[in-house]
Coordinates of C-alpha atoms and ligand atoms in Angstrom, one line a residue:
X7 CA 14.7 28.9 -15.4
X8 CA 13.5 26.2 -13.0
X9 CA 16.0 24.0 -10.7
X10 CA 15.3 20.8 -8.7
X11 CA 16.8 20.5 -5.9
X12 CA 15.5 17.2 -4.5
X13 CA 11.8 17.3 -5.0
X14 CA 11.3 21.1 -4.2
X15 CA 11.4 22.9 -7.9
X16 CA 12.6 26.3 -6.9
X17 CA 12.2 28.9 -8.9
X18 CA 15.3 31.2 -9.9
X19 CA 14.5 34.4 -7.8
X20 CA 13.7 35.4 -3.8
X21 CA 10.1 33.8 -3.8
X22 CA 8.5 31.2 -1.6
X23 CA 10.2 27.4 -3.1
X24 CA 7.5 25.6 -4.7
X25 CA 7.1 22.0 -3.4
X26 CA 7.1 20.0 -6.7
X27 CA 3.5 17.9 -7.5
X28 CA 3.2 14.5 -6.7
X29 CA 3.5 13.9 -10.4
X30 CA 6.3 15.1 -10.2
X31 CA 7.8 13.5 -7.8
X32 CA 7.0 10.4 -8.6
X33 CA 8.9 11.0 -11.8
X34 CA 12.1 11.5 -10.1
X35 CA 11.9 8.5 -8.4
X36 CA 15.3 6.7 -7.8
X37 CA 15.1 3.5 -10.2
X38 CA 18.3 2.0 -9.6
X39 CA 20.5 0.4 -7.0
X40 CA 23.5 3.1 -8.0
X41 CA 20.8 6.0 -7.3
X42 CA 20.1 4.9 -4.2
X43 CA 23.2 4.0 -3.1
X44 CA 24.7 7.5 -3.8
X45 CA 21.1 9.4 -2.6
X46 CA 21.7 7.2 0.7
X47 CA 25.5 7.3 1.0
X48 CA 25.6 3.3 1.1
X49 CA 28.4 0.9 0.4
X50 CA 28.8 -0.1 -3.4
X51 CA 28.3 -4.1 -2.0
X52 CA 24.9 -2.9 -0.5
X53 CA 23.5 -2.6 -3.8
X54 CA 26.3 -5.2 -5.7
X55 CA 23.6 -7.9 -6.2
X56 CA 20.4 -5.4 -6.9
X57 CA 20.5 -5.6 -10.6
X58 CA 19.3 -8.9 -11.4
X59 CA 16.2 -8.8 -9.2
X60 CA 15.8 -5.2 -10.3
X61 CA 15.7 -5.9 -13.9
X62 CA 12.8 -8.4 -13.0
X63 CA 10.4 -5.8 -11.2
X64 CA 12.3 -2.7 -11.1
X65 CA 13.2 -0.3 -8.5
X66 CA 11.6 2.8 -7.8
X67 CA 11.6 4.9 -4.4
X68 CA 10.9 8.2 -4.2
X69 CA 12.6 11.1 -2.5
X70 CA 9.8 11.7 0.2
X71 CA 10.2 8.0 0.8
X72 CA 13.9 8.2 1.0
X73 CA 14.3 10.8 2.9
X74 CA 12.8 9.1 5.5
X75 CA 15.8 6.1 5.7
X76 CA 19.2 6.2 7.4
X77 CA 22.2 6.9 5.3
X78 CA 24.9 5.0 5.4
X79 CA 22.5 2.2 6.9
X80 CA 22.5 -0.7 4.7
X81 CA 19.7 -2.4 7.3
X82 CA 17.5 0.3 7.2
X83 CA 13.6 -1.0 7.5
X84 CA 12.4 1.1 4.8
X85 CA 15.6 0.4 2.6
X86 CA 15.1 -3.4 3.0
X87 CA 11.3 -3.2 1.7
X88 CA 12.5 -1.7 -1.8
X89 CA 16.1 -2.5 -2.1
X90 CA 16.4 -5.4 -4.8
X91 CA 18.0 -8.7 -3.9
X92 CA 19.8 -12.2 -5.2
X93 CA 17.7 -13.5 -2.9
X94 CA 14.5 -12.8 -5.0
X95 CA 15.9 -14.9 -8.1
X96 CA 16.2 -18.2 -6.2
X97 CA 12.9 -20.2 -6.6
X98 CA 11.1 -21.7 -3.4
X99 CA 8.6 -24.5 -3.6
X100 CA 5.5 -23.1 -3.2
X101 CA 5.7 -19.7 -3.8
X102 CA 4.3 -18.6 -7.4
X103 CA 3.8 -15.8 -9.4
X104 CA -0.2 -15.6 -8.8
X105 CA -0.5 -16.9 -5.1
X106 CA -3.8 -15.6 -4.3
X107 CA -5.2 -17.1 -7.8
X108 CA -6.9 -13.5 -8.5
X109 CA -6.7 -14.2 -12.4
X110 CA -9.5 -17.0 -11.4
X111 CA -11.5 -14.2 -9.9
X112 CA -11.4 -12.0 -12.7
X113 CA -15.1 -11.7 -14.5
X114 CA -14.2 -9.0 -16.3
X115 CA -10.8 -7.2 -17.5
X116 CA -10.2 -4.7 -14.5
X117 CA -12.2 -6.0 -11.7
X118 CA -11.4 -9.1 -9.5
X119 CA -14.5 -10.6 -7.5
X120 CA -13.3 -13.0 -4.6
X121 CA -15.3 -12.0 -1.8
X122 CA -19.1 -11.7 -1.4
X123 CA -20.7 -8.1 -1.3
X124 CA -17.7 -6.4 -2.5
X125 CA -15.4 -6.3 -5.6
X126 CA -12.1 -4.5 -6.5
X127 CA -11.0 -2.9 -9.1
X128 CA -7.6 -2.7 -10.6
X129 CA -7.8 1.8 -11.1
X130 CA -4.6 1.6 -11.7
X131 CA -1.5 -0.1 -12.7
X132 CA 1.5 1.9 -11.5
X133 CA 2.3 2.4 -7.9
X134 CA 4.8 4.9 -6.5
X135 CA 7.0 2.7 -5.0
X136 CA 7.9 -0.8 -5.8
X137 CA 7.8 -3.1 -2.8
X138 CA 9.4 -6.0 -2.7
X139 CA 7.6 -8.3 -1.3
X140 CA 4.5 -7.3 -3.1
X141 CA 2.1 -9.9 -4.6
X142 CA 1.0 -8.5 -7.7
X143 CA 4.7 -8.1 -8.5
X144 CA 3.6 -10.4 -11.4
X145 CA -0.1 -9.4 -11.7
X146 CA -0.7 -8.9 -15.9
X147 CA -1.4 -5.3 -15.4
X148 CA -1.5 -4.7 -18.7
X149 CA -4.0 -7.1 -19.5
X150 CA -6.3 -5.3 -16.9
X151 CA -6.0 -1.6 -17.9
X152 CA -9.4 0.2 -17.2
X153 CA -9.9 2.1 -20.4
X154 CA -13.5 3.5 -21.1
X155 CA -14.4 0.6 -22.8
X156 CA -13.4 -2.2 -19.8
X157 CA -15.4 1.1 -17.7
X158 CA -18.3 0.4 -19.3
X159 CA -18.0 -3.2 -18.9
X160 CA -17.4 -2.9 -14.5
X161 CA -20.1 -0.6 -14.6
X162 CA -22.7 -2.9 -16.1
X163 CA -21.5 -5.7 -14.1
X164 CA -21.4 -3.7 -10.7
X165 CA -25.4 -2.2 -11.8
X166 CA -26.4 -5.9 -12.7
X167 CA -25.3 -7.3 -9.0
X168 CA -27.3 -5.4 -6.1
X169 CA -25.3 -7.6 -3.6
X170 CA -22.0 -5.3 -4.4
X171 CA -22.6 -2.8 -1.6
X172 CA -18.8 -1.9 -1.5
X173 CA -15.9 -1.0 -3.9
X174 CA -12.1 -0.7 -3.2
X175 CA -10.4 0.5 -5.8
X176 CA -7.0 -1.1 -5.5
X177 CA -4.3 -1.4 -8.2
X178 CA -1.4 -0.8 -8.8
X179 CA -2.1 2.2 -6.4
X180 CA -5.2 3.9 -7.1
X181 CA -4.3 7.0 -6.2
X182 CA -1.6 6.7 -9.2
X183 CA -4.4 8.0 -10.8
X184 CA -5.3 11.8 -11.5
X185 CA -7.5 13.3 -9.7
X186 CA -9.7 14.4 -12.5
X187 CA -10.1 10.5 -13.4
X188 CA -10.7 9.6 -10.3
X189 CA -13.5 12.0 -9.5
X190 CA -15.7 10.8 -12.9
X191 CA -15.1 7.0 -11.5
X192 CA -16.2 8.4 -7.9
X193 CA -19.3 10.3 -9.4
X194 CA -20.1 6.8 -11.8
X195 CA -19.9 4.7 -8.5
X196 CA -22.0 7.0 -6.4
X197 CA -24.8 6.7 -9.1
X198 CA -25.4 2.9 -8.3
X199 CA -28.3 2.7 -5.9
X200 CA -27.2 -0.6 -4.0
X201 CA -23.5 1.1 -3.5
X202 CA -22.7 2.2 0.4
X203 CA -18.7 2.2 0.7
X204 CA -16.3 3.4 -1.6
X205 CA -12.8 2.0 0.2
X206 CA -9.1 3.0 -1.1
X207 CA -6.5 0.5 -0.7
X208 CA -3.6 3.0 -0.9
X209 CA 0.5 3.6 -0.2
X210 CA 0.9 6.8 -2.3
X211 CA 0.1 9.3 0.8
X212 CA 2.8 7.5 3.0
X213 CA 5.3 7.5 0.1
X214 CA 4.8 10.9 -1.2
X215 CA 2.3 12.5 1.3
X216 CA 1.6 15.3 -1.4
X217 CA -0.2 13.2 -3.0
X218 CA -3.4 14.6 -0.8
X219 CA -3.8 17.4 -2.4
X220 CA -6.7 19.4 -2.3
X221 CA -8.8 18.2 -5.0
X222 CA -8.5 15.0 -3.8
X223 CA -10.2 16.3 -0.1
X224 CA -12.9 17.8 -1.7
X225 CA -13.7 14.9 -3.5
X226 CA -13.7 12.8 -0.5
X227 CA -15.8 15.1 1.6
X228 CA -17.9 15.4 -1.1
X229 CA -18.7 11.8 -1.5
X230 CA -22.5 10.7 -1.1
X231 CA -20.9 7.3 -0.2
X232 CA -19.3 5.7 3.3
X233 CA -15.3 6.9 2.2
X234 CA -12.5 4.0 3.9
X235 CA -8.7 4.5 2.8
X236 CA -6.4 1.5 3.9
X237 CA -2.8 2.9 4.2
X238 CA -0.2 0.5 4.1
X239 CA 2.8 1.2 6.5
X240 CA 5.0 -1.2 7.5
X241 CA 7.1 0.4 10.2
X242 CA 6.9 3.6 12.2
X243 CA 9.5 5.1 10.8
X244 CA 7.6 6.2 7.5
X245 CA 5.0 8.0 10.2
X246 CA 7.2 11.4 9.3
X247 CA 5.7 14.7 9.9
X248 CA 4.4 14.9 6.3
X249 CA 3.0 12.0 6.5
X250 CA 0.6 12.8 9.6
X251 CA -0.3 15.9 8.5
X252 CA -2.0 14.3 5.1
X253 CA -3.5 11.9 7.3
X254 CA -5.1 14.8 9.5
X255 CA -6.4 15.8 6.5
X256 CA -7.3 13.1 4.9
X257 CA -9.4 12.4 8.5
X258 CA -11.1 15.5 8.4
X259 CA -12.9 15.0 5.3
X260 CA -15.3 12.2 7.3
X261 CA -13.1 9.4 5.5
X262 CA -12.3 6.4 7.9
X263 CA -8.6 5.6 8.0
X264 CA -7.3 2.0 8.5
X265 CA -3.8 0.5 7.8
X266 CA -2.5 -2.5 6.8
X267 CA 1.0 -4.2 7.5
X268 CA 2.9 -6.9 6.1
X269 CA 5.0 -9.1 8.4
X270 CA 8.1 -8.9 6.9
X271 CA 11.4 -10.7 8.4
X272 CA 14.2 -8.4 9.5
X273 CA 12.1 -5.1 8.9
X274 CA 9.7 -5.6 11.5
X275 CA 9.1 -8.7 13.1
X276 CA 9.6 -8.2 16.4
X277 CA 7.3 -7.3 19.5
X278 CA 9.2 -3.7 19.8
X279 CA 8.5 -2.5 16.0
X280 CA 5.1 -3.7 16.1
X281 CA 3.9 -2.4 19.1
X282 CA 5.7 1.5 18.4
X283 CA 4.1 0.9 15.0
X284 CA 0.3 0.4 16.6
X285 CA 0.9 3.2 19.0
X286 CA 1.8 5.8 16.6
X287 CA -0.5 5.0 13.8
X288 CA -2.9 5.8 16.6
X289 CA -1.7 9.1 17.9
X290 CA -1.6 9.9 14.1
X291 CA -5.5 8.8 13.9
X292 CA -5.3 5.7 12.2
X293 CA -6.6 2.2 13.5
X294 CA -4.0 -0.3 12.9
X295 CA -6.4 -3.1 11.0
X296 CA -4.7 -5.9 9.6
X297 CA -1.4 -8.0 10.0
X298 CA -0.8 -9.8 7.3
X299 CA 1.1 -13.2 6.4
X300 CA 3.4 -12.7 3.6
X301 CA 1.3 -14.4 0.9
X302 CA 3.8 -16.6 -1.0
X303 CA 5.0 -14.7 -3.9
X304 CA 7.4 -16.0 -6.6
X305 CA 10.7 -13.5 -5.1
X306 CA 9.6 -12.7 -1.7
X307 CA 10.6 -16.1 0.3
X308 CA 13.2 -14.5 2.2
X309 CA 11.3 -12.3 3.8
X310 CA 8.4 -15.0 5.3
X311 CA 8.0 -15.1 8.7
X312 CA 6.3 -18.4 9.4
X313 CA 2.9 -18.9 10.9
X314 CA 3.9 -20.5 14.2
X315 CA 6.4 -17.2 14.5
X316 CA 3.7 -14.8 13.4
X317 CA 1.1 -16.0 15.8
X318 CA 3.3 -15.6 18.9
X319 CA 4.0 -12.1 18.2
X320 CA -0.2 -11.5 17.4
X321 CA -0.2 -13.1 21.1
X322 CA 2.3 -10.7 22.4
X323 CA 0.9 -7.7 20.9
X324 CA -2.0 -8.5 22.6
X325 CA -0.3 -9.0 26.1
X326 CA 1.3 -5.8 26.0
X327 CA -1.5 -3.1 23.9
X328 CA -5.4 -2.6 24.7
X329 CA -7.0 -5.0 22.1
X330 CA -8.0 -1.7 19.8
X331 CA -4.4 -1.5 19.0
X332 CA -3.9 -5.2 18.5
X333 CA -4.2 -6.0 14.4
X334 CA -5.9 -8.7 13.4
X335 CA -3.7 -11.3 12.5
X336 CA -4.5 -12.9 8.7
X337 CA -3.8 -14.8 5.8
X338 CA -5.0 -14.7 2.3
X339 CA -5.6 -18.4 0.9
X340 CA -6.8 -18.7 -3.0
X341 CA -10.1 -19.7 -2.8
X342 CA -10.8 -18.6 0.9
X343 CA -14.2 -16.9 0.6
X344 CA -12.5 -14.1 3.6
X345 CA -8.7 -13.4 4.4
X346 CA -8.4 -16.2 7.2
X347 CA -7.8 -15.1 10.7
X348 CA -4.8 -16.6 12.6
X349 CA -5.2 -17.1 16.2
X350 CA -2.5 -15.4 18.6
X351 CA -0.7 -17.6 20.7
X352 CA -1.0 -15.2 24.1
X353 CA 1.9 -16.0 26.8
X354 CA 0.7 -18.4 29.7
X355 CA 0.3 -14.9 32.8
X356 CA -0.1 -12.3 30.0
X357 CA -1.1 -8.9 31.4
Ligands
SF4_401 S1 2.4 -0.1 -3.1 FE1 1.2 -1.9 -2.8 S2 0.6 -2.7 -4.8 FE2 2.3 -1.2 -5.1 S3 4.2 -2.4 -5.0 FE3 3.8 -1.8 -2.9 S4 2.6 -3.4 -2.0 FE4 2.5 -3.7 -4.2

């Protein structure tokens, strides 16, 4: 007989616990506002007003990602980024439910082409974590599945355009997929001559860092192609111990590591989170890339921080952190033919 106690399945006798697989664990995933309030010892009226905004893109956080919040914290950062709220039901002008207009991009079912020399492809539709300010919380996922006919489809599209020199394989999270799946799309890919990067936009290793596992290394190492993963972390508090050690890994298979940030107001908008955040994505080997705008998503208005605001805290990043450290500040605008750089605002005798 097998029992769970969190994530670790432990078996019924004196032998080593078994950490649970990432499947696994993403199928205990808390998915609603009373789970989370009891895993995280919370006040019923933290979560009083979750279930409207929850029954429009549900909630689902789990354990390793938990684990890494404050009980009894209602204002947690990491909380705050998957906690629904009342706030995401009011409508603001503006904001919409496709805000990058990425169903205009779409050639074929699967793949979105927006940028020149480079396409993405929708590998999967599930993530591991919903966040809330996400914007493909609306994105017709199920119109977009990649099943081996749509396959067939990218992959005479992607041979019939030698300008494509890059994919990202994007989702959803595309390392929601297995690894078995993944390793016939990354042997496919490798087989197009004009290909040179294969690039993962990713949060599945910093919400449930067993998701490196070992296939998954091998396959990177193994890759003929240039390998880039984009993590996505928000704050420094989700760099736990776990996490960093799948990064080290995940480095020393050759594979470049960048992350990503939103700007998000009240989790980390602020010259102190941002600058801890740079500094330890470095000492865990990762180049802090962008900073990104919130890009105006039907349910996410509250947490905008606006452009003026955003600007001066690029600008005081870059007063107070060597400029490697300093992520570039951006914006996504439909039709853009790049994600737009915003230009800090530096302080008058910055250092
Ligand atoms: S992991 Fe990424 S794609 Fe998935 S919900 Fe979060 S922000 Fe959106």
């Amino acid at each position: 007989m097998i029992h769970r106690t969190g994530t670790a399945v432990q078996a019924e006798s004196t032998q080593e616990p078994q950490i649970a697989s990432w499947q696994a664990q993403l199928a205990a995933a808390a998915l609603t506002p009373q789970q989370l309030a009891a895993r995280l010892d919370l006040p019923a009226t933290a979560v009083q007003d979750a279930a409207g905004a929850a029954g429009q893109f549900a909630l689902r956080v789990p354990e390793a990602f938990l684990r890494r919040m404050q009980p009894g914290n209602p204002r947690d950062p990491l909380l705050l980024q998957v906690l629904p709220s009342a706030a995401e039901l009011t409508p603001h002008p503006g904001y919409s439910a496709d805000p990058l207009g990425e169903t205009d991009s779409n050639p074929v079912q699967g793949l979105i082409h927006k940028y020149h020399g480079r396409v993405l492809l929708i590998a999967s539709g599930g993530c591991a974590i919903n966040c809330r300010y996400c914007f493909r919380r609306h994105f017709p996922y199920s119109d977009n599945q990649l099943g081996p006919e749509q396959w067939r489809q990218v992959m005479t599209y992607l041979a019939a355009d030698p300008s494509i020199e890059e994919v990202i394989l994007s989702g959803g999270d595309p390392l929601a997929t297995p690894d078995a799946r993944l390793g016939r799309m990354m042997d496919e890919l490798q087989e197009l001559p004009h290909l040179k990067r294969l690039r993962l936009h990713t949060r599945l290793p910093v919400v449930i860092p067993d998701r490196i596992t070992p296939e998954l290394l091998q396959r990177l190492a193994a890759s003929p192609l240039q390998t880039v993963m984009v993590v996505h972390i928000n704050h420094a508090n989700e760099l736990d111990a776990p996490l960093r050690s799948a990064l080290a890994k995940i480095r020393e298979t050759g594979t470049t590591l960048l992350n990503q940030t939103v700007l998000l107001r009240g989790i980390n908008d602020g010259l102190a989170p941002l600058k801890q955040l740079s500094e330890q994505l470095f000492e865990a080997g990762v180049l802090p890339y962008y900073l990104h705008l919130l890009d105006p998503v039907a349910g996410a208005a509250h947490f905008a921080v606006t452009e003026d605001s955003a600007r001066r805290l690029a600008g005081a990043l870059a007063d107070n952190l060597p400029g490697y450290l300093v992520p570039r500040l951006v914006c996504e605008r439909a039709g853009a033919s790049a994600k737009v750089p915003l230009t800090p605002i530096l302080s008058e005798n910055g250092a």
